């Protein structure tokens, strides 16, 4: 399967923008409900790191082919967040979050779906880079 470079570039930019939505859901890191329901992963520091990962995706959007191993790290990172979210969803009731704050409830409802989608995207790009000649 051939993926257009422009499609891949847009994918990296969209991945970064999706991570940047943490600013909205966290109300600029002031939404204590997000941190209350998963203080280990979703502390304010953790939320900041989600933003930093997003900026990292955007920073390589036009040069992803030069950093294939970094793309591989993105695959691992998205897998970890997707896995953590899946475990959270299995062991918690997202309705409890919604009762306290709608934005926090939306965050917990969708963040892992986003991570799984971009796990697949980054994995596809990573495989594509290994199949393409002249990739770094």
PDB file of C-alpha atoms in Angstrom:
ATOM      1  CA  UNK A   1       0.000   0.000   0.000  1.00  0.00           C
ATOM      2  CA  UNK A   2       1.367   3.398  -0.981  1.00  0.00           C
ATOM      3  CA  UNK A   3       0.641   6.330   1.283  1.00  0.00           C
ATOM      4  CA  UNK A   4       1.024   9.826  -0.163  1.00  0.00           C
ATOM      5  CA  UNK A   5       3.573  12.039   1.557  1.00  0.00           C
ATOM      6  CA  UNK A   6       1.006  14.810   1.885  1.00  0.00           C
ATOM      7  CA  UNK A   7      -1.395  12.419   3.600  1.00  0.00           C
ATOM      8  CA  UNK A   8       1.278  11.362   6.064  1.00  0.00           C
ATOM      9  CA  UNK A   9       2.248  14.973   6.756  1.00  0.00           C
ATOM     10  CA  UNK A  10      -1.393  15.849   7.420  1.00  0.00           C
ATOM     11  CA  UNK A  11      -1.683  12.816   9.699  1.00  0.00           C
ATOM     12  CA  UNK A  12       1.218  14.024  11.845  1.00  0.00           C
ATOM     13  CA  UNK A  13      -0.289  17.504  12.034  1.00  0.00           C
ATOM     14  CA  UNK A  14      -3.717  16.136  12.968  1.00  0.00           C
ATOM     15  CA  UNK A  15      -2.157  13.876  15.606  1.00  0.00           C
ATOM     16  CA  UNK A  16      -0.458  16.905  17.123  1.00  0.00           C
ATOM     17  CA  UNK A  17      -3.612  18.993  17.041  1.00  0.00           C
ATOM     18  CA  UNK A  18      -5.590  16.196  18.666  1.00  0.00           C
ATOM     19  CA  UNK A  19      -3.072  16.104  21.508  1.00  0.00           C
ATOM     20  CA  UNK A  20      -3.325  19.882  21.811  1.00  0.00           C
ATOM     21  CA  UNK A  21      -7.031  19.526  22.621  1.00  0.00           C
ATOM     22  CA  UNK A  22      -5.845  18.553  26.088  1.00  0.00           C
ATOM     23  CA  UNK A  23      -5.705  22.318  26.647  1.00  0.00           C
ATOM     24  CA  UNK A  24      -9.474  22.512  26.093  1.00  0.00           C
ATOM     25  CA  UNK A  25     -10.453  19.428  28.074  1.00  0.00           C
ATOM     26  CA  UNK A  26      -8.164  20.350  30.961  1.00  0.00           C
ATOM     27  CA  UNK A  27      -9.324  23.987  30.869  1.00  0.00           C
ATOM     28  CA  UNK A  28      -5.678  25.047  30.486  1.00  0.00           C
ATOM     29  CA  UNK A  29      -4.583  22.543  33.152  1.00  0.00           C
ATOM     30  CA  UNK A  30      -7.115  23.755  35.740  1.00  0.00           C
ATOM     31  CA  UNK A  31      -9.637  20.896  35.454  1.00  0.00           C
ATOM     32  CA  UNK A  32      -8.994  18.965  38.662  1.00  0.00           C
ATOM     33  CA  UNK A  33     -11.582  16.315  37.715  1.00  0.00           C
ATOM     34  CA  UNK A  34      -9.307  14.857  35.028  1.00  0.00           C
ATOM     35  CA  UNK A  35      -6.475  14.459  37.519  1.00  0.00           C
ATOM     36  CA  UNK A  36      -8.837  13.168  40.219  1.00  0.00           C
ATOM     37  CA  UNK A  37      -9.892  10.136  38.166  1.00  0.00           C
ATOM     38  CA  UNK A  38      -6.379   9.090  37.110  1.00  0.00           C
ATOM     39  CA  UNK A  39      -3.813  11.011  39.163  1.00  0.00           C
ATOM     40  CA  UNK A  40      -0.890   8.861  38.089  1.00  0.00           C
ATOM     41  CA  UNK A  41      -1.262   9.192  34.306  1.00  0.00           C
ATOM     42  CA  UNK A  42      -3.360  12.345  34.009  1.00  0.00           C
ATOM     43  CA  UNK A  43      -1.651  14.627  36.494  1.00  0.00           C
ATOM     44  CA  UNK A  44      -1.051  18.167  35.269  1.00  0.00           C
ATOM     45  CA  UNK A  45       2.460  17.033  34.384  1.00  0.00           C
ATOM     46  CA  UNK A  46       1.026  14.089  32.442  1.00  0.00           C
ATOM     47  CA  UNK A  47      -1.357  16.397  30.594  1.00  0.00           C
ATOM     48  CA  UNK A  48       1.533  18.723  29.774  1.00  0.00           C
ATOM     49  CA  UNK A  49       3.477  15.778  28.383  1.00  0.00           C
ATOM     50  CA  UNK A  50       0.519  14.918  26.132  1.00  0.00           C
ATOM     51  CA  UNK A  51       0.803  18.437  24.721  1.00  0.00           C
ATOM     52  CA  UNK A  52       4.572  18.037  24.291  1.00  0.00           C
ATOM     53  CA  UNK A  53       4.093  14.740  22.420  1.00  0.00           C
ATOM     54  CA  UNK A  54       1.654  16.541  20.132  1.00  0.00           C
ATOM     55  CA  UNK A  55       4.167  19.277  19.420  1.00  0.00           C
ATOM     56  CA  UNK A  56       6.725  16.581  18.672  1.00  0.00           C
ATOM     57  CA  UNK A  57       4.438  14.958  16.085  1.00  0.00           C
ATOM     58  CA  UNK A  58       3.920  18.316  14.385  1.00  0.00           C
ATOM     59  CA  UNK A  59       7.638  19.096  14.445  1.00  0.00           C
ATOM     60  CA  UNK A  60       8.423  16.101  12.232  1.00  0.00           C
ATOM     61  CA  UNK A  61       5.367  16.332   9.960  1.00  0.00           C
ATOM     62  CA  UNK A  62       7.413  17.279   6.893  1.00  0.00           C
ATOM     63  CA  UNK A  63      10.544  15.318   7.837  1.00  0.00           C
ATOM     64  CA  UNK A  64       9.057  12.095   9.225  1.00  0.00           C
ATOM     65  CA  UNK A  65      10.942  10.096   6.567  1.00  0.00           C
ATOM     66  CA  UNK A  66      14.221  11.265   8.133  1.00  0.00           C
ATOM     67  CA  UNK A  67      13.321   9.995  11.615  1.00  0.00           C
ATOM     68  CA  UNK A  68      11.815   6.545  11.126  1.00  0.00           C
ATOM     69  CA  UNK A  69      12.993   5.327  14.538  1.00  0.00           C
ATOM     70  CA  UNK A  70      11.284   8.291  16.177  1.00  0.00           C
ATOM     71  CA  UNK A  71       8.109   7.263  14.358  1.00  0.00           C
ATOM     72  CA  UNK A  72       8.647   3.828  15.914  1.00  0.00           C
ATOM     73  CA  UNK A  73       8.763   5.480  19.337  1.00  0.00           C
ATOM     74  CA  UNK A  74       5.462   7.204  18.504  1.00  0.00           C
ATOM     75  CA  UNK A  75       4.007   3.749  17.823  1.00  0.00           C
ATOM     76  CA  UNK A  76       5.105   2.534  21.255  1.00  0.00           C
ATOM     77  CA  UNK A  77       3.899   5.714  22.979  1.00  0.00           C
ATOM     78  CA  UNK A  78       0.439   5.507  21.390  1.00  0.00           C
ATOM     79  CA  UNK A  79       0.188   1.808  22.234  1.00  0.00           C
ATOM     80  CA  UNK A  80       0.973   2.545  25.881  1.00  0.00           C
ATOM     81  CA  UNK A  81      -1.620   5.321  26.154  1.00  0.00           C
ATOM     82  CA  UNK A  82      -4.201   3.209  24.309  1.00  0.00           C
ATOM     83  CA  UNK A  83      -3.532   0.260  26.611  1.00  0.00           C
ATOM     84  CA  UNK A  84      -3.699   2.431  29.748  1.00  0.00           C
ATOM     85  CA  UNK A  85      -7.007   3.926  28.555  1.00  0.00           C
ATOM     86  CA  UNK A  86      -8.466   0.488  27.768  1.00  0.00           C
ATOM     87  CA  UNK A  87      -7.619  -0.668  31.294  1.00  0.00           C
ATOM     88  CA  UNK A  88      -9.075   2.525  32.725  1.00  0.00           C
ATOM     89  CA  UNK A  89     -12.341   2.078  30.794  1.00  0.00           C
ATOM     90  CA  UNK A  90     -12.605  -1.556  31.934  1.00  0.00           C
ATOM     91  CA  UNK A  91     -12.036  -0.673  35.594  1.00  0.00           C
ATOM     92  CA  UNK A  92     -13.896   2.640  35.900  1.00  0.00           C
ATOM     93  CA  UNK A  93     -17.282   4.112  35.109  1.00  0.00           C
ATOM     94  CA  UNK A  94     -16.931   7.105  32.812  1.00  0.00           C
ATOM     95  CA  UNK A  95     -20.421   8.209  33.840  1.00  0.00           C
ATOM     96  CA  UNK A  96     -18.952   9.067  37.251  1.00  0.00           C
ATOM     97  CA  UNK A  97     -16.630  11.512  35.506  1.00  0.00           C
ATOM     98  CA  UNK A  98     -19.472  13.063  33.488  1.00  0.00           C
ATOM     99  CA  UNK A  99     -21.426  13.647  36.719  1.00  0.00           C
ATOM    100  CA  UNK A 100     -18.590  15.852  37.959  1.00  0.00           C
ATOM    101  CA  UNK A 101     -17.520  17.541  34.702  1.00  0.00           C
ATOM    102  CA  UNK A 102     -18.677  17.114  31.106  1.00  0.00           C
ATOM    103  CA  UNK A 103     -15.322  18.066  29.549  1.00  0.00           C
ATOM    104  CA  UNK A 104     -13.492  15.578  31.763  1.00  0.00           C
ATOM    105  CA  UNK A 105     -16.073  12.927  30.848  1.00  0.00           C
ATOM    106  CA  UNK A 106     -15.591  13.634  27.150  1.00  0.00           C
ATOM    107  CA  UNK A 107     -11.829  13.461  27.636  1.00  0.00           C
ATOM    108  CA  UNK A 108     -12.000  10.041  29.267  1.00  0.00           C
ATOM    109  CA  UNK A 109     -14.507   8.845  26.672  1.00  0.00           C
ATOM    110  CA  UNK A 110     -12.328   9.631  23.665  1.00  0.00           C
ATOM    111  CA  UNK A 111      -8.662   9.992  24.519  1.00  0.00           C
ATOM    112  CA  UNK A 112      -7.918   6.287  24.163  1.00  0.00           C
ATOM    113  CA  UNK A 113      -9.831   5.959  20.909  1.00  0.00           C
ATOM    114  CA  UNK A 114      -7.664   8.768  19.585  1.00  0.00           C
ATOM    115  CA  UNK A 115      -4.536   6.957  20.795  1.00  0.00           C
ATOM    116  CA  UNK A 116      -5.539   3.676  19.147  1.00  0.00           C
ATOM    117  CA  UNK A 117      -6.321   5.453  15.850  1.00  0.00           C
ATOM    118  CA  UNK A 118      -2.937   7.178  15.814  1.00  0.00           C
ATOM    119  CA  UNK A 119      -1.194   3.997  16.949  1.00  0.00           C
ATOM    120  CA  UNK A 120      -2.455   2.439  13.714  1.00  0.00           C
ATOM    121  CA  UNK A 121      -1.469   5.535  11.721  1.00  0.00           C
ATOM    122  CA  UNK A 122       2.064   5.694  13.145  1.00  0.00           C
ATOM    123  CA  UNK A 123       2.490   1.927  12.751  1.00  0.00           C
ATOM    124  CA  UNK A 124       1.428   2.195   9.101  1.00  0.00           C
ATOM    125  CA  UNK A 125       3.907   5.024   8.527  1.00  0.00           C
ATOM    126  CA  UNK A 126       6.671   3.104  10.313  1.00  0.00           C
ATOM    127  CA  UNK A 127       6.084   0.027   8.140  1.00  0.00           C
ATOM    128  CA  UNK A 128       5.858   2.241   5.052  1.00  0.00           C
ATOM    129  CA  UNK A 129       9.241   3.800   5.882  1.00  0.00           C
ATOM    130  CA  UNK A 130      10.893   0.391   6.055  1.00  0.00           C
ATOM    131  CA  UNK A 131       9.423  -0.625   2.717  1.00  0.00           C
ATOM    132  CA  UNK A 132      10.419   2.609   1.004  1.00  0.00           C
ATOM    133  CA  UNK A 133      13.885   2.974  -0.487  1.00  0.00           C
ATOM    134  CA  UNK A 134      16.070   5.846   0.639  1.00  0.00           C
ATOM    135  CA  UNK A 135      14.343   6.333   3.981  1.00  0.00           C
ATOM    136  CA  UNK A 136      16.670   7.325   6.788  1.00  0.00           C
TER     137      UNK A 136
END
